[in-house]
Amino acid sequence: QAQLVESGGGLVQPGGSLRLSCAGSGFTLEYYTIGWFRQAPGKEREGVSCISANDGSTSFADSVKGRFTISRDNAKNTVYLQMNSLRPEDTGVYFCATGLEFYFCSGYAAQDMDYWGKGTLVTVSS
């Protein structure tokens, strides 16, 4: 069955960097718009970043803009989220996801996603 698998999470100090990976199995990710979401304890799942398969555009939450980048390596069937200048408030479980009618990054939300990875935990702490 089709799966999305996240990896790359871990413990990092404030100001540090991590690169998260979203690998597709049963998906050719080149043809899918991919969103990254995160969920901190006691908080709603929120959109972090998106990369469109339809127009190539990307988007970022205001809270991560200028610190995170999103990219694809189609040869590896993987989407990456490069996270720099990490802050404690970036802590949470990070998920990648896509949807059957998810084409563009404008206004994307968790409720629109149909396929989710299991998540990878990012902890930013001294």
Coordinates of C-alpha atoms in Angstrom, one line a residue:
Q1 CA 0.0 0.0 0.0
A2 CA 1.0 3.6 -0.5
Q3 CA 2.9 5.0 2.4
L4 CA 4.7 8.2 3.4
V5 CA 7.6 7.7 5.8
E6 CA 9.2 10.6 7.7
S7 CA 12.7 10.5 9.2
G8 CA 15.4 12.8 10.5
G9 CA 14.0 14.0 13.7
G10 CA 15.9 14.1 16.9
L11 CA 17.2 16.3 19.8
V12 CA 18.9 19.5 18.8
Q13 CA 20.0 22.6 20.6
P14 CA 18.4 26.0 19.9
G15 CA 20.1 27.5 16.9
G16 CA 20.8 24.1 15.4
S17 CA 19.6 22.5 12.2
L18 CA 17.9 19.3 11.2
R19 CA 16.8 17.9 7.8
L20 CA 13.7 15.9 7.7
S21 CA 12.9 13.5 4.9
C22 CA 9.5 12.3 3.6
A23 CA 9.9 9.2 1.5
G24 CA 7.2 7.8 -0.7
S25 CA 6.3 4.2 -1.1
G26 CA 3.6 3.6 -3.6
F27 CA 3.6 7.3 -4.4
T28 CA 5.7 8.9 -7.1
L29 CA 6.1 12.1 -5.1
E30 CA 7.1 14.1 -8.1
Y31 CA 3.4 14.1 -9.0
Y32 CA 2.1 15.0 -5.5
T33 CA 1.9 18.2 -3.7
I34 CA 3.4 17.6 -0.2
G35 CA 2.7 19.4 3.0
W36 CA 4.6 19.3 6.2
F37 CA 2.7 19.7 9.4
R38 CA 3.7 19.7 13.1
Q39 CA 1.9 19.1 16.3
A40 CA 3.2 20.3 19.7
P41 CA 1.8 18.8 22.9
G42 CA -1.6 20.2 23.7
K43 CA -1.8 22.1 20.4
E44 CA -3.5 21.7 17.1
R45 CA -1.7 20.2 14.1
E46 CA -0.5 23.1 12.0
G47 CA 0.9 23.5 8.5
V48 CA 4.6 24.3 8.3
S49 CA 5.5 24.2 4.7
C50 CA 4.3 22.9 1.3
I51 CA 5.7 22.2 -2.1
S52 CA 3.4 22.0 -5.1
A53 CA 3.6 19.4 -7.8
N54 CA 1.5 21.5 -10.1
D55 CA 3.2 24.9 -10.3
G56 CA 6.4 24.2 -8.3
S57 CA 5.6 26.9 -5.7
T58 CA 6.4 26.6 -2.0
S59 CA 4.9 28.1 1.0
F60 CA 5.9 28.5 4.7
A61 CA 4.2 29.4 7.9
D62 CA 5.0 32.8 9.1
S63 CA 6.7 31.3 12.2
V64 CA 9.3 29.4 10.1
K65 CA 9.7 31.7 7.1
G66 CA 13.3 32.5 6.5
R67 CA 14.5 29.6 8.6
F68 CA 13.1 26.5 6.8
T69 CA 13.3 25.4 3.2
I70 CA 11.5 22.6 1.3
S71 CA 12.8 20.7 -1.7
R72 CA 12.5 17.6 -3.7
D73 CA 14.9 14.9 -4.9
N74 CA 12.8 13.0 -7.4
A75 CA 15.5 10.4 -8.0
K76 CA 15.1 9.5 -4.4
N77 CA 11.4 9.9 -4.3
T78 CA 11.8 12.2 -1.3
V79 CA 10.8 15.6 -0.1
Y80 CA 13.0 17.4 2.4
L81 CA 12.4 20.0 5.0
Q82 CA 15.6 21.7 6.0
M83 CA 15.2 23.4 9.4
N84 CA 17.7 26.0 10.4
S85 CA 18.0 28.3 13.4
L86 CA 15.7 26.1 15.4
R87 CA 13.9 27.4 18.4
P88 CA 12.3 25.6 21.3
E89 CA 8.8 26.4 20.0
D90 CA 9.7 24.4 16.9
T91 CA 9.4 21.3 19.1
G92 CA 6.8 18.8 18.0
V93 CA 6.0 15.8 15.9
Y94 CA 6.5 16.5 12.3
F95 CA 4.3 14.8 9.6
C96 CA 4.3 14.9 5.9
A97 CA 1.0 14.4 4.1
T98 CA -0.8 14.7 0.8
G99 CA -4.3 14.6 -0.5
L100 CA -6.3 13.4 -3.4
E101 CA -7.3 17.0 -4.3
F102 CA -4.3 18.7 -3.0
Y103 CA -2.7 20.6 -5.8
F104 CA -1.6 24.1 -4.7
C105 CA -0.1 25.3 -1.5
S106 CA -2.4 28.3 -1.0
G107 CA -4.7 27.7 2.0
Y108 CA -3.7 24.1 2.7
A109 CA -4.8 22.5 5.9
A110 CA -4.6 19.3 7.8
Q111 CA -8.3 18.5 7.1
D112 CA -7.6 18.4 3.4
M113 CA -5.0 15.7 3.7
D114 CA -5.8 12.0 2.9
Y115 CA -2.4 10.3 3.4
W116 CA -0.2 10.8 6.4
G117 CA 3.1 9.5 7.6
K118 CA 3.5 8.4 11.2
G119 CA 5.6 11.4 12.1
T120 CA 9.1 12.1 13.4
L121 CA 9.8 13.8 16.7
V122 CA 11.8 17.0 16.8
T123 CA 12.9 18.3 20.2
V124 CA 14.7 21.7 20.4
S125 CA 16.2 22.1 23.9
S126 CA 19.3 23.0 25.7

